Amino acid sequence: MSDSHGDSGPHDLMHPPGWLQATFRFIVARRWWWVILYALLLIPGAYYARRVPIDSSIEQLIVRSDHDYIRAKAFEKVFGQGEFVVVLAEAKDPYDPEVLRRMDALQTELGHVPRVQTDSIISVYRRAKAHFEPTREQAEALRRFATGTDLFRRQGLLGDHHLTIALILDVDEPARRHEILDRIDRVVARLEADPGPITAVRKTGVSYVNSQLDTEIGAGNKYFPVFVVFVVLLNLFLYRSWRALVAFLVTLGVSAALTVGFIGLIGGVFTIVSSLVPMTVLITCTATLVYLHSRYVERPAGVAVEQHQILALCNKFLPATASVFATAVGFAALAVSKIRPIREVGIWVAIGLVFTWFVVFTLFPALQRLLKAPTSQERTVSGSGWFLRLIDVLPAWTYRWRWLLVSSSIALCGVGAVTLFGIPGLIAPMHLETNPLEYFNRSSRLYIDTHRAAELGPGQSMTEIWLKSSTLGAMTDPEVLRGLGRYVSALEKEKDIGAIIGVPQVVRMLRYIGGQGDRIPEDEAGLEAAAAQIESLAPSEPTLGRFLDKTFSQTHLVVLSHTNDYEGYVALEKVIRDRWKEAVAAEPALKKIELGGPEDTTSGISGLGPLQAKIAYHLVPTLVESFVLSIVIIYAAFLLIFRNWAARLMAIIPSLFAILVMFALMRLFGMTLNVATILIASTVLGTSENDQIHFFYHFLERSEASTEAGLRHALLIAGRAILFATLINAGGFLAFALSDLPPIRQFGILSSIAFILSMVADFTALPAALWIVFRARPDAAVAAALSDKAKAKDGLDRARV
């Protein structure tokens, strides 16, 4: 480095403690030890990394200690674990004999798929007419049967121009789900190849959503080749050395293997956002390596490589350690979230960064020496000329425009804060999206089919009403059946409820098939007969068995609705409980039935709908709590490292600017907060703070001389590393733009933009703020002022003489 830029070389500034020099001398001297150690650790790391399963089901979003999760698991133990799929066929006349023939054949084939139960208006009709065949006469009879009541329409089995086959899948693991759906797809594909009068065939259901998410997450490996190519190109462009590149790639590989291997060792599961973990660790590791190696290549003439490497490591140890651990604790702050994947991402990234810190300061120095990575004395580093010219003009430029740069940054931060949190009564806060369907492209078949099915049917959002009694046989008590029937009828009148499926509907269907009307009887004899029929059919009828336990003391009602947001579910739960209170008041027999409260894990309101609502409820607290906690922790880290209050205050300006402007861009382009984009704030804050730590560390090395001297020194030593580390961060996260899932794609693009914004603020708003805070002026202006004062004083002295 030239003297003209205020630095006579790196070693005149470095006075590392003896223990630190001794530690790095030991590491470099025993370099083969470290290579062998990590080679051995790679074996179990790779083994456990391959054992990490993928599961994107909605229950994976809730922490295990949550009451709703515990209730959902208890519910499955009583009524079994099943997922619903709907195959919907559209036709001009759904009762056309040829349509019925094809649908009948389709249901028969689907019924042969293991672990699948089917139901349709055809199978219901066969209970009344066992020898039904889709002739024209019998097709007309089926039409009269199906349209003679609103029961089947409300349950979504039919419409004016469609028929559906409802499937219940006995799913206990993601692999089983994929296997069953693959069989279903092959059966449906045969109908699609020869649909006849059927105009469209649609497949929807939570199973397809979960399966597609698993597939997309499993394809997440495509991000890593892109990242590796980016690292290779940038490394060769920056350092122009294959040896340095090999040291980078080996260090990165070990860091990633140890991180993912740890996840596999503790039994972790990858969900929709878990692919961010290895990528975040890799990107942070690469940025740290850039800081270390950039200092390593800055070897002045006449200094031995061995001595220079030790002193360079010592010089970067404190800022690199502080930046890695600040990033780690920033992500660890996500542990406050009640959304399980977000909590796990925070904890896993934090642990992975601890592994990274050890690898970076042990394996990487060993590889530098073993591979004899060149320094600037052997090979010129890219950017030496143009970046030095930038340093010449940047301090004076930021001083000249300091008020404009700082005020515009603050104004943009304010705009971002308003777009995120809104203004009560004027601007609504950003929309929260927790519907898993919105995680897919709107042009995808799953998205189109699901929305079309939602338009035609009673809704696909499921809420379970779990009812329990301590009295054996309570659910088939005649008076209880009558009370449940009245309760269901009252709920069906609510505008937000599309359909209710349960024992009362089964009673209505059985009576309709028997020619007794479609209402639950009110007389004692009719109730007794209905109760007896239910008790006799339950052991042999799988569908009915899913709504009653073996002792007939527990049952559940499935509520289908179009509700998706948290406020809607709060209102729906209130309706469910209010109508229950009214039903109990009207039918004393229901007093022995319990509809548990929110904290009850053995009964109450459960299902996918409430779980999604709970996720939405916790998204904003996750953003606010983790973000505030991250700021507090990182601010505390700055407090320990930098004694100057101005440095502590200025440290967060670039990160806050980048994050809040990024939220403004999200609002501008109509993006929403979801389980992935909610992580951007903590990710950008934790990662971009590395730049500020390195900047201030070197700024304070020379700030006592003058503010301009500190700025020039910081830009000279850390500026180029900040530039290329930011390019690595932005380019690495931009790899997520290849994802087919909009939330992950948006996360990658927005994170990249935020990193670039943070870097721009590092080189503009941050120096401008330092000029203002320190009330300083450029050295040339100070020298000119002193010269003018000296001339004035000389003139005054002469006048006196």
CSV table of N, CA, C and O in Angstrom, one decimal, residues 201-270:
chain,number,residue,atom,x,y,z
A,201,VAL,N,-60.2,-32.0,-15.6
A,201,VAL,CA,-60.0,-32.9,-14.4
A,201,VAL,C,-59.0,-32.1,-13.5
A,201,VAL,O,-57.9,-31.7,-14.0
A,202,ARG,N,-59.4,-31.9,-12.3
A,202,ARG,CA,-58.6,-31.2,-11.3
A,202,ARG,C,-58.3,-32.0,-10.1
A,202,ARG,O,-59.2,-32.7,-9.6
A,203,LYS,N,-57.0,-31.8,-9.6
A,203,LYS,CA,-56.6,-32.5,-8.3
A,203,LYS,C,-56.2,-31.5,-7.3
A,203,LYS,O,-55.3,-30.7,-7.6
A,204,THR,N,-56.8,-31.5,-6.2
A,204,THR,CA,-56.4,-30.5,-5.2
A,204,THR,C,-56.4,-31.2,-3.8
A,204,THR,O,-56.8,-32.3,-3.6
A,205,GLY,N,-55.9,-30.4,-2.8
A,205,GLY,CA,-55.9,-30.9,-1.5
A,205,GLY,C,-54.5,-30.6,-0.8
A,205,GLY,O,-53.5,-30.4,-1.5
A,206,VAL,N,-54.5,-30.7,0.5
A,206,VAL,CA,-53.3,-30.3,1.3
A,206,VAL,C,-52.2,-31.3,1.0
A,206,VAL,O,-51.0,-30.9,1.0
A,207,SER,N,-52.5,-32.6,0.6
A,207,SER,CA,-51.5,-33.5,0.3
A,207,SER,C,-50.7,-33.1,-0.9
A,207,SER,O,-49.4,-33.2,-0.9
A,208,TYR,N,-51.3,-32.5,-1.9
A,208,TYR,CA,-50.6,-32.1,-3.1
A,208,TYR,C,-49.8,-30.8,-2.8
A,208,TYR,O,-48.7,-30.7,-3.3
A,209,VAL,N,-50.3,-30.0,-1.9
A,209,VAL,CA,-49.5,-28.8,-1.5
A,209,VAL,C,-48.2,-29.2,-0.8
A,209,VAL,O,-47.1,-28.8,-1.1
A,210,ASN,N,-48.4,-30.1,0.2
A,210,ASN,CA,-47.2,-30.6,1.0
A,210,ASN,C,-46.2,-31.3,0.1
A,210,ASN,O,-45.0,-31.1,0.2
A,211,SER,N,-46.7,-32.1,-0.8
A,211,SER,CA,-45.9,-32.9,-1.7
A,211,SER,C,-45.1,-32.0,-2.6
A,211,SER,O,-43.9,-32.2,-2.9
A,212,GLN,N,-45.8,-31.0,-3.2
A,212,GLN,CA,-45.1,-30.1,-4.1
A,212,GLN,C,-44.0,-29.2,-3.4
A,212,GLN,O,-42.9,-29.0,-3.9
A,213,LEU,N,-44.3,-28.8,-2.1
A,213,LEU,CA,-43.3,-28.1,-1.3
A,213,LEU,C,-42.1,-29.0,-1.1
A,213,LEU,O,-41.0,-28.5,-1.1
A,214,ASP,N,-42.4,-30.3,-0.7
A,214,ASP,CA,-41.2,-31.2,-0.5
A,214,ASP,C,-40.4,-31.3,-1.8
A,214,ASP,O,-39.1,-31.3,-1.7
A,215,THR,N,-41.0,-31.4,-2.9
A,215,THR,CA,-40.3,-31.5,-4.2
A,215,THR,C,-39.4,-30.3,-4.4
A,215,THR,O,-38.3,-30.4,-4.8
A,216,GLU,N,-40.0,-29.1,-4.2
A,216,GLU,CA,-39.3,-27.9,-4.4
A,216,GLU,C,-38.1,-27.8,-3.5
A,216,GLU,O,-37.0,-27.3,-3.9
A,217,ILE,N,-38.3,-28.1,-2.2
A,217,ILE,CA,-37.2,-28.0,-1.3
A,217,ILE,C,-36.1,-29.0,-1.6
A,217,ILE,O,-34.9,-28.8,-1.5
A,218,GLY,N,-36.5,-30.2,-2.0
A,218,GLY,CA,-35.6,-31.2,-2.4
A,218,GLY,C,-34.7,-30.8,-3.6
A,218,GLY,O,-33.6,-31.2,-3.8
A,219,ALA,N,-35.3,-30.0,-4.4
A,219,ALA,CA,-34.6,-29.4,-5.6
A,219,ALA,C,-33.7,-28.2,-5.2
A,219,ALA,O,-33.1,-27.6,-6.1
A,220,GLY,N,-33.6,-27.9,-3.9
A,220,GLY,CA,-32.9,-26.8,-3.5
A,220,GLY,C,-31.4,-26.9,-3.8
A,220,GLY,O,-30.7,-25.9,-3.7
A,221,ASN,N,-30.9,-28.1,-4.0
A,221,ASN,CA,-29.5,-28.3,-4.3
A,221,ASN,C,-29.0,-27.5,-5.6
A,221,ASN,O,-27.8,-27.3,-5.8
A,222,LYS,N,-30.0,-27.1,-6.4
A,222,LYS,CA,-29.6,-26.4,-7.6
A,222,LYS,C,-29.1,-25.0,-7.3
A,222,LYS,O,-28.4,-24.4,-8.1
A,223,TYR,N,-29.3,-24.5,-6.0
A,223,TYR,CA,-28.8,-23.2,-5.7
A,223,TYR,C,-27.3,-23.3,-5.5
A,223,TYR,O,-26.6,-22.4,-5.8
A,224,PHE,N,-26.8,-24.4,-5.0
A,224,PHE,CA,-25.4,-24.5,-4.6
A,224,PHE,C,-24.4,-24.5,-5.8
A,224,PHE,O,-23.4,-23.9,-5.7
A,225,PRO,N,-24.7,-25.2,-6.9
A,225,PRO,CA,-23.8,-25.1,-8.0
A,225,PRO,C,-23.7,-23.7,-8.5
A,225,PRO,O,-22.6,-23.2,-8.9
A,226,VAL,N,-24.8,-23.0,-8.5
A,226,VAL,CA,-24.8,-21.6,-8.9
A,226,VAL,C,-23.9,-20.8,-8.0
A,226,VAL,O,-23.0,-19.9,-8.4
A,227,PHE,N,-24.0,-21.0,-6.7
A,227,PHE,CA,-23.2,-20.3,-5.7
A,227,PHE,C,-21.7,-20.6,-5.9
A,227,PHE,O,-20.8,-19.8,-5.8
A,228,VAL,N,-21.4,-21.9,-6.1
A,228,VAL,CA,-20.0,-22.4,-6.3
A,228,VAL,C,-19.4,-21.7,-7.5
A,228,VAL,O,-18.3,-21.2,-7.5
A,229,VAL,N,-20.2,-21.7,-8.6
A,229,VAL,CA,-19.7,-21.0,-9.8
A,229,VAL,C,-19.4,-19.5,-9.6
A,229,VAL,O,-18.4,-19.0,-10.0
A,230,PHE,N,-20.3,-18.9,-8.8
A,230,PHE,CA,-20.1,-17.5,-8.5
A,230,PHE,C,-18.8,-17.3,-7.7
A,230,PHE,O,-18.1,-16.3,-7.9
A,231,VAL,N,-18.6,-18.2,-6.7
A,231,VAL,CA,-17.4,-18.1,-5.8
A,231,VAL,C,-16.2,-18.3,-6.7
A,231,VAL,O,-15.1,-17.5,-6.5
A,232,VAL,N,-16.2,-19.2,-7.6
A,232,VAL,CA,-15.0,-19.5,-8.5
A,232,VAL,C,-14.7,-18.3,-9.3
A,232,VAL,O,-13.5,-17.8,-9.4
A,233,LEU,N,-15.7,-17.7,-10.0
A,233,LEU,CA,-15.5,-16.6,-10.9
A,233,LEU,C,-15.0,-15.4,-10.1
A,233,LEU,O,-14.0,-14.7,-10.5
A,234,LEU,N,-15.6,-15.1,-9.0
A,234,LEU,CA,-15.3,-13.9,-8.2
A,234,LEU,C,-13.9,-14.1,-7.6
A,234,LEU,O,-13.1,-13.1,-7.6
A,235,ASN,N,-13.5,-15.3,-7.1
A,235,ASN,CA,-12.2,-15.5,-6.6
A,235,ASN,C,-11.1,-15.4,-7.6
A,235,ASN,O,-10.1,-14.7,-7.3
A,236,LEU,N,-11.4,-15.9,-8.7
A,236,LEU,CA,-10.3,-15.8,-9.8
A,236,LEU,C,-10.2,-14.4,-10.3
A,236,LEU,O,-9.1,-13.9,-10.6
A,237,PHE,N,-11.3,-13.7,-10.3
A,237,PHE,CA,-11.3,-12.3,-10.7
A,237,PHE,C,-10.6,-11.4,-9.7
A,237,PHE,O,-9.8,-10.5,-10.0
A,238,LEU,N,-10.8,-11.7,-8.4
A,238,LEU,CA,-10.3,-10.8,-7.3
A,238,LEU,C,-8.9,-11.2,-7.0
A,238,LEU,O,-8.0,-10.3,-7.0
A,239,TYR,N,-8.6,-12.5,-6.8
A,239,TYR,CA,-7.2,-12.9,-6.3
A,239,TYR,C,-6.4,-13.5,-7.4
A,239,TYR,O,-5.2,-13.6,-7.3
A,240,ARG,N,-7.0,-13.9,-8.5
A,240,ARG,CA,-6.3,-14.4,-9.7
A,240,ARG,C,-5.4,-15.6,-9.3
A,240,ARG,O,-4.2,-15.7,-9.8
A,241,SER,N,-5.9,-16.5,-8.5
A,241,SER,CA,-5.1,-17.6,-8.0
A,241,SER,C,-6.0,-18.8,-7.8
A,241,SER,O,-7.0,-18.8,-7.1
A,242,TRP,N,-5.5,-19.9,-8.5
A,242,TRP,CA,-6.2,-21.2,-8.3
A,242,TRP,C,-6.0,-21.8,-6.9
A,242,TRP,O,-6.8,-22.5,-6.4
A,243,ARG,N,-4.8,-21.5,-6.4
A,243,ARG,CA,-4.5,-22.0,-5.0
A,243,ARG,C,-5.4,-21.4,-4.0
A,243,ARG,O,-5.9,-22.0,-3.1
A,244,ALA,N,-5.6,-20.1,-4.1
A,244,ALA,CA,-6.5,-19.4,-3.2
A,244,ALA,C,-7.9,-19.9,-3.3
A,244,ALA,O,-8.7,-20.2,-2.4
A,245,LEU,N,-8.3,-20.2,-4.6
A,245,LEU,CA,-9.6,-20.8,-4.9
A,245,LEU,C,-9.8,-22.1,-4.2
A,245,LEU,O,-10.9,-22.4,-3.6
A,246,VAL,N,-8.8,-23.0,-4.3
A,246,VAL,CA,-9.0,-24.3,-3.6
A,246,VAL,C,-9.1,-24.2,-2.1
A,246,VAL,O,-9.9,-24.9,-1.5
A,247,ALA,N,-8.3,-23.3,-1.5
A,247,ALA,CA,-8.4,-23.0,-0.1
A,247,ALA,C,-9.8,-22.6,0.3
A,247,ALA,O,-10.4,-23.0,1.3
A,248,PHE,N,-10.4,-21.7,-0.5
A,248,PHE,CA,-11.8,-21.2,-0.3
A,248,PHE,C,-12.8,-22.4,-0.4
A,248,PHE,O,-13.6,-22.6,0.5
A,249,LEU,N,-12.7,-23.2,-1.5
A,249,LEU,CA,-13.7,-24.2,-1.7
A,249,LEU,C,-13.7,-25.3,-0.7
A,249,LEU,O,-14.7,-25.8,-0.2
A,250,VAL,N,-12.5,-25.7,-0.3
A,250,VAL,CA,-12.3,-26.7,0.8
A,250,VAL,C,-12.9,-26.2,2.1
A,250,VAL,O,-13.6,-27.0,2.8
A,251,THR,N,-12.6,-25.0,2.5
A,251,THR,CA,-13.1,-24.4,3.7
A,251,THR,C,-14.6,-24.4,3.7
A,251,THR,O,-15.3,-24.7,4.7
A,252,LEU,N,-15.2,-23.9,2.6
A,252,LEU,CA,-16.6,-23.8,2.4
A,252,LEU,C,-17.3,-25.2,2.5
A,252,LEU,O,-18.3,-25.3,3.2
A,253,GLY,N,-16.7,-26.2,1.9
A,253,GLY,CA,-17.3,-27.5,1.9
A,253,GLY,C,-17.3,-28.1,3.3
A,253,GLY,O,-18.3,-28.7,3.7
A,254,VAL,N,-16.2,-27.9,4.0
A,254,VAL,CA,-16.2,-28.4,5.4
A,254,VAL,C,-17.2,-27.7,6.3
A,254,VAL,O,-17.9,-28.4,7.1
A,255,SER,N,-17.3,-26.4,6.1
A,255,SER,CA,-18.2,-25.7,7.0
A,255,SER,C,-19.7,-26.1,6.7
A,255,SER,O,-20.5,-26.3,7.6
A,256,ALA,N,-20.0,-26.3,5.4
A,256,ALA,CA,-21.4,-26.7,5.1
A,256,ALA,C,-21.7,-28.1,5.5
A,256,ALA,O,-22.8,-28.4,6.1
A,257,ALA,N,-20.7,-29.0,5.4
A,257,ALA,CA,-20.9,-30.4,5.8
A,257,ALA,C,-21.1,-30.5,7.3
A,257,ALA,O,-22.0,-31.3,7.7
A,258,LEU,N,-20.3,-29.8,8.0
A,258,LEU,CA,-20.5,-29.8,9.5
A,258,LEU,C,-21.8,-29.3,9.9
A,258,LEU,O,-22.5,-29.8,10.9
A,259,THR,N,-22.3,-28.2,9.3
A,259,THR,CA,-23.6,-27.6,9.7
A,259,THR,C,-24.7,-28.5,9.4
A,259,THR,O,-25.6,-28.8,10.2
A,260,VAL,N,-24.8,-29.0,8.1
A,260,VAL,CA,-25.9,-29.9,7.8
A,260,VAL,C,-25.8,-31.2,8.5
A,260,VAL,O,-26.8,-31.8,8.8
A,261,GLY,N,-24.6,-31.7,8.7
A,261,GLY,CA,-24.4,-33.0,9.4
A,261,GLY,C,-24.9,-32.8,10.8
A,261,GLY,O,-25.5,-33.8,11.4
A,262,PHE,N,-24.7,-31.7,11.5
A,262,PHE,CA,-25.2,-31.5,12.8
A,262,PHE,C,-26.8,-31.5,12.8
A,262,PHE,O,-27.4,-32.1,13.7
A,263,ILE,N,-27.4,-30.9,11.8
A,263,ILE,CA,-28.9,-31.0,11.7
A,263,ILE,C,-29.3,-32.4,11.6
A,263,ILE,O,-30.3,-32.8,12.2
A,264,GLY,N,-28.7,-33.2,10.8
A,264,GLY,CA,-29.0,-34.6,10.7
A,264,GLY,C,-28.8,-35.4,12.0
A,264,GLY,O,-29.6,-36.3,12.3
A,265,LEU,N,-27.7,-35.0,12.7
A,265,LEU,CA,-27.4,-35.7,13.9
A,265,LEU,C,-28.5,-35.5,15.0
A,265,LEU,O,-28.8,-36.5,15.7
A,266,ILE,N,-29.0,-34.3,15.1
A,266,ILE,CA,-30.0,-34.0,16.1
A,266,ILE,C,-31.5,-34.4,15.6
A,266,ILE,O,-32.4,-34.1,16.3
A,267,GLY,N,-31.6,-35.0,14.4
A,267,GLY,CA,-32.9,-35.3,13.9
A,267,GLY,C,-33.7,-34.2,13.3
A,267,GLY,O,-34.9,-34.2,13.3
A,268,GLY,N,-33.0,-33.2,12.8
A,268,GLY,CA,-33.7,-32.0,12.2
A,268,GLY,C,-34.4,-32.4,10.9
A,268,GLY,O,-34.1,-33.4,10.3
A,269,VAL,N,-35.4,-31.6,10.6
A,269,VAL,CA,-36.2,-31.8,9.3
A,269,VAL,C,-36.1,-30.5,8.5
A,269,VAL,O,-36.3,-29.4,9.0
A,270,PHE,N,-35.9,-30.7,7.2
A,270,PHE,CA,-35.9,-29.5,6.3
A,270,PHE,C,-37.3,-29.2,5.9
A,270,PHE,O,-38.1,-30.0,5.5
